[in-house]
Coordinates of C-alpha atoms in Angstrom, one line a residue:
X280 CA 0.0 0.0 0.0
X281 CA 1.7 3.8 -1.2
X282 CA 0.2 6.2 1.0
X283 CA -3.0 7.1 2.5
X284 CA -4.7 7.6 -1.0
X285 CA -4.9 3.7 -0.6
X286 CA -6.9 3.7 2.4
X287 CA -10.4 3.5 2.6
X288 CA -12.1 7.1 3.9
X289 CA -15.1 6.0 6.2
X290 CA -15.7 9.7 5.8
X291 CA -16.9 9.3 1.6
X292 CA -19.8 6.5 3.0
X293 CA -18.6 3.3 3.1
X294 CA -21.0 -0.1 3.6
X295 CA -19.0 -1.9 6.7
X296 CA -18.6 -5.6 7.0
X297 CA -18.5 -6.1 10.2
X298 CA -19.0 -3.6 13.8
X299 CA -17.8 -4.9 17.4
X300 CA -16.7 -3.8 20.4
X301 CA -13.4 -5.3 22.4
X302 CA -12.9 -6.3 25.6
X303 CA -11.9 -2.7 26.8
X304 CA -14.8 -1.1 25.1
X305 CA -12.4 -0.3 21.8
X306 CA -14.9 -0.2 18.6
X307 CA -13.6 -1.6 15.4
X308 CA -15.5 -0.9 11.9
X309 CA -14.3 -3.4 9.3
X310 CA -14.2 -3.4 5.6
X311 CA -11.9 -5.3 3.4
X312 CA -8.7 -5.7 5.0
X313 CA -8.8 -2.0 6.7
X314 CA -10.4 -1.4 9.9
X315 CA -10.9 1.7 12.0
X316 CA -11.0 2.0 15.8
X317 CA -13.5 4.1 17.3
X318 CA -15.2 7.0 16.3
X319 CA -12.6 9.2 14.8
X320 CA -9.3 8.3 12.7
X321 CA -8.1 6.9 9.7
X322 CA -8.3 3.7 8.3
X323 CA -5.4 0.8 9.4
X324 CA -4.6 -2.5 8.2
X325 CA -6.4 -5.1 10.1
X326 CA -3.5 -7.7 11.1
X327 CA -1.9 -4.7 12.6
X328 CA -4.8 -5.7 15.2
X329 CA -5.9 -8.7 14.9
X330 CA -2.4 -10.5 13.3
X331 CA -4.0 -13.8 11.2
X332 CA -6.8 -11.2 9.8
X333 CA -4.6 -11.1 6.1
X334 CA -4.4 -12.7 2.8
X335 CA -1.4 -15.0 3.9
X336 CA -4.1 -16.4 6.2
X337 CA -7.1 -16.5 3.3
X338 CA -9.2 -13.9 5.4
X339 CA -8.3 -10.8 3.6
X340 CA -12.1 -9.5 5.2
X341 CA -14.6 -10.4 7.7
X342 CA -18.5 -11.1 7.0
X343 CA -19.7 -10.3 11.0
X344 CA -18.2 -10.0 13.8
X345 CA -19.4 -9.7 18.0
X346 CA -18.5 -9.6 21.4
X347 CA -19.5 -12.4 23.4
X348 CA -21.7 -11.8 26.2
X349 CA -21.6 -14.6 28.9
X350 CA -20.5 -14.1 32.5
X351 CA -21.4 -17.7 33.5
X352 CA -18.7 -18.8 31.0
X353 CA -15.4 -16.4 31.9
X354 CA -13.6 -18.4 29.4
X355 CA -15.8 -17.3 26.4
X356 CA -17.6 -13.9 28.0
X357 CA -16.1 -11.0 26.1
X358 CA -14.0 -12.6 23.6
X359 CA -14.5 -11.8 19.8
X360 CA -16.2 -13.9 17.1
X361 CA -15.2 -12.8 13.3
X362 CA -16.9 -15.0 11.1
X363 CA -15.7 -15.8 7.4
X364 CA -17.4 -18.5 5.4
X365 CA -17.7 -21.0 7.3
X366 CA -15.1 -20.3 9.8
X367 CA -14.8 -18.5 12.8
X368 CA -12.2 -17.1 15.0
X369 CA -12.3 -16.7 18.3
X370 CA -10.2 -13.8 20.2
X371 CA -8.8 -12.6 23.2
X372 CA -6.9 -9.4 24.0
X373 CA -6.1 -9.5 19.9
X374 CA -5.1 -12.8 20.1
X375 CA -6.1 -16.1 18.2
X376 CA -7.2 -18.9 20.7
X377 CA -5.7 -22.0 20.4
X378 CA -7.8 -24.3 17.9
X379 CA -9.0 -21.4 15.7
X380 CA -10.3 -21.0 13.4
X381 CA -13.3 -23.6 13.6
X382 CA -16.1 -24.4 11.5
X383 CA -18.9 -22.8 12.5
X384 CA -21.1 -25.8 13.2
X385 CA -18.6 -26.7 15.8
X386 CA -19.0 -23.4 18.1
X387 CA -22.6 -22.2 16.8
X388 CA -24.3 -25.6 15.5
X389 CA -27.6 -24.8 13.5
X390 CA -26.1 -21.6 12.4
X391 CA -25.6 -21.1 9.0
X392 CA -22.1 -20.3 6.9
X393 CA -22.0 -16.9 4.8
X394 CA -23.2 -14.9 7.2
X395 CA -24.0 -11.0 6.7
X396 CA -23.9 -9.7 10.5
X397 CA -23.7 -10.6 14.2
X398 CA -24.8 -9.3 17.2
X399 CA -24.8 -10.5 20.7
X400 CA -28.0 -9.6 23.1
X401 CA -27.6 -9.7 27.2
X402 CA -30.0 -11.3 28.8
X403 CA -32.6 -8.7 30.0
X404 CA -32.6 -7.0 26.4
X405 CA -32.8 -10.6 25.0
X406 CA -35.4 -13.5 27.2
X407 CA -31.4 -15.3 27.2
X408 CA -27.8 -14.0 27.0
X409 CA -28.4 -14.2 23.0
X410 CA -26.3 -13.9 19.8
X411 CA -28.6 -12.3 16.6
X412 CA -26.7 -14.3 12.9
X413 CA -28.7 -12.0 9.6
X414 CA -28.8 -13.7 6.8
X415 CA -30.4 -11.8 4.1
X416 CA -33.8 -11.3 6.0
X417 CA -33.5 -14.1 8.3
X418 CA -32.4 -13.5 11.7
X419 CA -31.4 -16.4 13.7
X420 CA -31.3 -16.0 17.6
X421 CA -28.9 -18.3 19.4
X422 CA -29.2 -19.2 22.8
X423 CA -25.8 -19.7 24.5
X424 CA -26.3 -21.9 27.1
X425 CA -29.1 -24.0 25.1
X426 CA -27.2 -23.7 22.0
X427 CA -30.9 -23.5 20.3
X428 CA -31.7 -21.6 17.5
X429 CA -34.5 -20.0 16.6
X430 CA -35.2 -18.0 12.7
X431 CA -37.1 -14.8 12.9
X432 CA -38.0 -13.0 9.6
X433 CA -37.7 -9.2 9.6
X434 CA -38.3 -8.5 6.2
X435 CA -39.3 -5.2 7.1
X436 CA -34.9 -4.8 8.0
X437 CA -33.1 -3.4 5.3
X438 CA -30.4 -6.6 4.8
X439 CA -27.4 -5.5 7.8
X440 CA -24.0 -5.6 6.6
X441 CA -22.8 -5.5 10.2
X442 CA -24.4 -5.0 13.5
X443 CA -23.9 -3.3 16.7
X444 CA -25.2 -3.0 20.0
X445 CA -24.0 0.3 21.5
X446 CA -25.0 1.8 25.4
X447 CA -28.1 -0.9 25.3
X448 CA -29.4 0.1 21.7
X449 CA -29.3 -1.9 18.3
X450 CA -28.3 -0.6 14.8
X451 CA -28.5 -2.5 11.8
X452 CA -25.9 -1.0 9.1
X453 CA -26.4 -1.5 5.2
X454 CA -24.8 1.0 2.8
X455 CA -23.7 4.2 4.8
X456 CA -26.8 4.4 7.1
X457 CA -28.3 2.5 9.8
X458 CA -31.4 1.3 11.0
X459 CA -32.3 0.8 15.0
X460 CA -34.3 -1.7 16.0
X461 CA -35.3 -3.5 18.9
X462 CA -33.6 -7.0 19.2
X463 CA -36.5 -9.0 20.8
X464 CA -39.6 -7.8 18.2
X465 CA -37.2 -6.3 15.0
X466 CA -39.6 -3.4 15.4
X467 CA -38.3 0.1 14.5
X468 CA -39.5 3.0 16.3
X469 CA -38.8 6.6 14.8
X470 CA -37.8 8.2 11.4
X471 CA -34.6 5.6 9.9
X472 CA -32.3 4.8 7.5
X473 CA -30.2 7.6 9.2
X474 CA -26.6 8.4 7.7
X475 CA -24.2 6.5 10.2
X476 CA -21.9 10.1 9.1
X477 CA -23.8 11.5 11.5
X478 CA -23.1 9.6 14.3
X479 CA -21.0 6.5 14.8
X480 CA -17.4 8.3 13.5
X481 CA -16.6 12.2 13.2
X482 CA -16.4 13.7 9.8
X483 CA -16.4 17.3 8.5
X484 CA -19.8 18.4 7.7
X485 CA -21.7 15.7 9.5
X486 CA -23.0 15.8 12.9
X487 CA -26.2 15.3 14.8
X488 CA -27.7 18.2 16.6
X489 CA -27.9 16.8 19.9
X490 CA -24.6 18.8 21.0
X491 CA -24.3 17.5 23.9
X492 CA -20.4 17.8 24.7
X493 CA -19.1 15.8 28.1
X494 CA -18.9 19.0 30.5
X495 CA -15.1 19.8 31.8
X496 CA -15.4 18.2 36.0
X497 CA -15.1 22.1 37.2
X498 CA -17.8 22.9 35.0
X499 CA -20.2 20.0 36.4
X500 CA -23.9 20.8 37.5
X501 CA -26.1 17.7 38.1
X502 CA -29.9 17.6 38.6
X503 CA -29.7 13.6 39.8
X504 CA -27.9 10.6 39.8
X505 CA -29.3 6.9 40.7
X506 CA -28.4 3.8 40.3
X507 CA -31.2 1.2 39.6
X508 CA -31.1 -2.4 41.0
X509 CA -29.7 -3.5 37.8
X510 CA -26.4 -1.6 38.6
X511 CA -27.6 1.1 36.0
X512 CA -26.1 4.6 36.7
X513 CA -27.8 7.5 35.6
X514 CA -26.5 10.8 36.0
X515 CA -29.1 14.0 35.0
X516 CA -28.1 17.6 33.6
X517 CA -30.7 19.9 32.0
X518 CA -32.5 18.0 28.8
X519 CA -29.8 15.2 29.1
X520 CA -28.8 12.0 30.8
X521 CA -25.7 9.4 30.6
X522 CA -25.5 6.3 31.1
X523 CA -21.9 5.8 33.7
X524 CA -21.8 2.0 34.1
X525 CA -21.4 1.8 30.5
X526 CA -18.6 3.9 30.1
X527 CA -16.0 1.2 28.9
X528 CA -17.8 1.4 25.4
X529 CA -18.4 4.6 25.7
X530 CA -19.9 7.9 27.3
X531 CA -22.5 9.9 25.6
X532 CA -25.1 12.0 26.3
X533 CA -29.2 11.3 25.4
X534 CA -32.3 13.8 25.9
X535 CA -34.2 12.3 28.5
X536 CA -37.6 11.6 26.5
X537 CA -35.7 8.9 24.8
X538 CA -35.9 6.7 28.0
X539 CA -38.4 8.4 29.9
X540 CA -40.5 9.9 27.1
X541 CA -43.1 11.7 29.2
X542 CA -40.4 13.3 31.6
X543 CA -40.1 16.5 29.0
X544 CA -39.1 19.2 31.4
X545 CA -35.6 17.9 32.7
X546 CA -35.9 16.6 36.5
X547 CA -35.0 17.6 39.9
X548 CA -34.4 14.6 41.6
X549 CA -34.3 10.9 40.8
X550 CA -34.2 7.6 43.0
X551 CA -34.6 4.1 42.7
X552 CA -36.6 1.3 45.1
X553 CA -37.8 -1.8 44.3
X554 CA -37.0 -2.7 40.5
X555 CA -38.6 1.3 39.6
X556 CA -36.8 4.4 39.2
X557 CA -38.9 7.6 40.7
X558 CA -38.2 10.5 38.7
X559 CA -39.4 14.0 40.1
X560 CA -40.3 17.6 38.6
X561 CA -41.7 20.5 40.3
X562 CA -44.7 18.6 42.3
X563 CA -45.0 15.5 40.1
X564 CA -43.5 11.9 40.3
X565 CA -43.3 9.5 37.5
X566 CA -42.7 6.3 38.5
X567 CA -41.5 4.0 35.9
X568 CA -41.1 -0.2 36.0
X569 CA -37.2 -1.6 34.9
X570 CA -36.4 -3.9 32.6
X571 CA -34.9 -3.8 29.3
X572 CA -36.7 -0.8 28.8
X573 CA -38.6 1.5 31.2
X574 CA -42.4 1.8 31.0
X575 CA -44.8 4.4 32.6
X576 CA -46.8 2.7 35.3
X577 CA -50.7 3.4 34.6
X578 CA -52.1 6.2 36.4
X579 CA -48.9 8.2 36.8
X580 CA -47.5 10.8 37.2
X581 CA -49.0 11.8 40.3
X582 CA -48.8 14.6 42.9
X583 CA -45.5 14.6 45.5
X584 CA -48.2 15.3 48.0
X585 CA -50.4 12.2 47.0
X586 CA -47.5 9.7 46.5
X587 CA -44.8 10.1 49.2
X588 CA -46.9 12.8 51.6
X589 CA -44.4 15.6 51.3
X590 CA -45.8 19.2 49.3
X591 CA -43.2 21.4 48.1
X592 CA -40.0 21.2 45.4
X593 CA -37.0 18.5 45.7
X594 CA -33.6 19.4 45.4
X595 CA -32.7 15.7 45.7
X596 CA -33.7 12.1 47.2
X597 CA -31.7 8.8 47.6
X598 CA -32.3 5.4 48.4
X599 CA -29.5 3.5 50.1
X600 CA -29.1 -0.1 48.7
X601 CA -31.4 -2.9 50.2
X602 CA -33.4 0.2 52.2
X603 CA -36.5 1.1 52.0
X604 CA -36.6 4.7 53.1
X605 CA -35.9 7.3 50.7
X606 CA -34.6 10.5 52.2
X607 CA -35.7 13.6 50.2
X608 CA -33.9 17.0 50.4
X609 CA -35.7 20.1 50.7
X610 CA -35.7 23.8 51.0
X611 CA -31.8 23.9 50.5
X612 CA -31.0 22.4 54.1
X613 CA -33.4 19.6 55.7
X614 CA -33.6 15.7 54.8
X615 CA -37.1 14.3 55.0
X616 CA -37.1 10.6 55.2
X617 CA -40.8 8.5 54.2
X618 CA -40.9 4.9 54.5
X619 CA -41.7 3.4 51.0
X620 CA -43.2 0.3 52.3
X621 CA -45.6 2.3 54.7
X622 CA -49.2 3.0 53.7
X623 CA -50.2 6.3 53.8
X624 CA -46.3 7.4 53.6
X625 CA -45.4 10.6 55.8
X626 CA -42.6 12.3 56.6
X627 CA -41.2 10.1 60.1
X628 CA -38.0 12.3 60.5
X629 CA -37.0 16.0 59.2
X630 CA -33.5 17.1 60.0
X631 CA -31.6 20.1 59.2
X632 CA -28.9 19.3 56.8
X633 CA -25.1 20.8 57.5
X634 CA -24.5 21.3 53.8
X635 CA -27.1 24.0 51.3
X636 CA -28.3 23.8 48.6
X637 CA -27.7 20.4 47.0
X638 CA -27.7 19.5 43.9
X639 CA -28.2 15.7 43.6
X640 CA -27.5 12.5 46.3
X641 CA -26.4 9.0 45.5
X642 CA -26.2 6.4 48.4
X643 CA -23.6 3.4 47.6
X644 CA -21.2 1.2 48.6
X645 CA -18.8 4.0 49.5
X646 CA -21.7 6.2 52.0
X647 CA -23.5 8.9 51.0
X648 CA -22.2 11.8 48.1
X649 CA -23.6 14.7 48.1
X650 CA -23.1 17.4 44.8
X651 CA -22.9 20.4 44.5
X652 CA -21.8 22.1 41.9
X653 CA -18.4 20.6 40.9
X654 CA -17.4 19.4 44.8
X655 CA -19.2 16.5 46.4
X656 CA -19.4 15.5 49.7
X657 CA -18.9 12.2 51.6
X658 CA -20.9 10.9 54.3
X659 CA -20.8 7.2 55.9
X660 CA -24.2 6.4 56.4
X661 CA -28.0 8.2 56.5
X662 CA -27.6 8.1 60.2
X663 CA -24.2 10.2 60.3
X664 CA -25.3 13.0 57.9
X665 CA -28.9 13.1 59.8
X666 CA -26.9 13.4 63.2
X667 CA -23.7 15.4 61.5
X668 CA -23.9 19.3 62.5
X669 CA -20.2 19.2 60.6
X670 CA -19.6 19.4 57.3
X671 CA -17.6 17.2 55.7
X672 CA -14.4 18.1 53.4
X673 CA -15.7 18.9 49.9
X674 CA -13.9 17.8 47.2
X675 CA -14.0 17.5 43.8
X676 CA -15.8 15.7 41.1
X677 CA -13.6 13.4 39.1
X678 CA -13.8 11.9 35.4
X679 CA -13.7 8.0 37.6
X680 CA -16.8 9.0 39.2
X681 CA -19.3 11.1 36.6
X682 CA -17.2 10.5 33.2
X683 CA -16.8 14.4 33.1
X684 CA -13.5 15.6 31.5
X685 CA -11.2 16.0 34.5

């Protein structure tokens, strides 16, 4: 290869052969023998990552690739699958495991060779932890642990050239745009094909108008942060949340009526009990149900007052794991605890708070942190900051703790 006229420019529109993630949360876009890694950059040969991926080999390109998903299995969970023919090669920290390549009866029985894409699919997106094969319009779902195989036809999919699962969501790719769709139904929900230019790598005169940049950690403001009993970690600011237990693939900001799509003012506080994540603005509480996806429970939202038997705004609430009794900050400087699993709930404790205004609360392993602004503060338990007439040391946000840019 002379020179970079050679290489491939993902930038002019290019129809990828395969999309997956690595073990560290590294995404590589294939085509041919080039591949790129991440979002921005130029295009590199492929066995300068993966070594056997070259001609001397016979697999001079991929057809699908994925990144396995199977925490019962540590020996298999996040390795890589590239699939050519009817081979397939199994990886580890860019390295071929010994006996690869295989055919791919031998791995993946019942799937079938010449495959177009590959995606895997957790359990709790997928009824299994999953892998979705597309072939032309069939999509065959793989159990792991079963090793069944069932073939779905979603014939209303453009035919993927690759796949990708990215912060919980599902893109099909074919020619330079992408379709999402939900991995379960293959439904698609909103306006697609969407130019993948646009999103999934940086070129000049593309973008998507969301704008939302990763604030520098002096600049931080938070509205609310929670983490659900699925280890989910939400962190709120204005119009936008991120996702922060996701970060190894990735940290990017979403408007909030994409999860929650009735929450259309921004909130001012959010906590979690009991599989649900409360979400609060002005005098109103949604509560929504967890699962793969959040849904609106019926009746909802209702009045602060009629729910948890406090009146007034919120600057923040937090539940401490395996409580039940959400403390709620109010009027800049007094916690109001309410027992969840009491019925009518009332305030049973009201305490002046050391530290005002707050910002947002999260309750953890590590105690209690309190934000505001860019500083946070550490407490032990519920029971120290209730008693505490002392402030603690603030001290300042960090990238490790809210993905902001330290």
């Amino acid at each position: 290869l002379c020179g970079d006229a050679s290489l491939p420019d993902r930038c002019a529109g290019i129809e990828f052969d395969a999309i997956t993630p690595d073990e560290k949360g590294n995404t590589f876009f294939f085509k041919g023998a080039h591949l790129w890694k991440g979002f921005a950059g130029p295009a590199v040969l492929s066995n300068e990552s993966f070594k056997e991926l070259d001609d001397i080999h016979h697999i001079g390109h991929v057809d699908a690739a994925f990144r396995m998903h199977n925490k019962d299995n540590l020996d298999d969970h996040d390795h890589i699958y590239f699939f050519l023919d009817d081979k397939v090669f199994s990886y580890y920290n860019h390295t071929l495991e010994d006996g690869y390549p295989k055919g791919i009866q031998d791995d993946f029985p019942g799937v079938p060779t010449h495959l177009d894409a590959a995606v895997e699919c957790p359990q709790g997106e997928c009824m299994t932890d999953s892998v979705l094969f597309f072939k032309g319009n069939d999509v065959h779902v793989y159990d792991i642990s079963t090793k069944a195989v069932k073939t779905k036809q979603w014939s209303h999919l453009p035919v993927c050239t690759a796949a990708f699962r990215w912060l919980e969501h599902y893109y099909c790719f074919h020619g330079n745009n992408f379709t999402r769709f939900h991995p379960v139904s293959g439904e698609v929900n909103g306006t697609y094909p969407k130019d993948a230019r646009n999103y999934f790598m940086r070129c000049p005169n593309f973008g998507h108008g969301a704008g939302h940049k990763v604030p520098k950690c002096s600049e931080t403001k938070l509205d609310a942060i929670t983490t659900d009993d699925a280890g989910k970690t939400y962190l709120f600011s204005g119009p936008n949340y991120m996702r922060l237990d996701t970060r190894r693939d990735g940290l990017h900001g979403f408007q909030i009526t994409r999860t929650w799509k009735e929450v259309t003012q921004g909130v001012d506080a959010v906590f979690s009990y009991d599989n649900k994540i409360y979400l609060i603005k002005g005098d109103q509480i949604y509560i929504y149900k967890g699962a793969a996806h959040y849904t609106l429970i019926e009746g909802y939202p209702k009045t602060l007052k009629e729910e948890l038997g406090i009146e007034g705004t919120v600057d923040a609430a937090f539940v401490c794991p395996n409580e039940h009794i959400v403390h709620i900050i109010q009027d800049g400087n007094r916690m109001r605890d309410v027992d969840l699993t009491a019925t009518p709930r009332v305030i049973n404790r009201d305490v002046p708070l050391p530290i005002s205004p707050i910002d947002a609360a999260l309750c953890g392993a590590d105690g209690i942190n309190l934000f505001k602004g860019s500083e946070y503060y550490n407490y032990e338990s519920a029971m120290i900051l209730a008693m505490g007439r002392i402030r603690a040391i603030p001290k300042p946000v960090t990238s490790a703790m809210i993905g902001c840019e330290d």
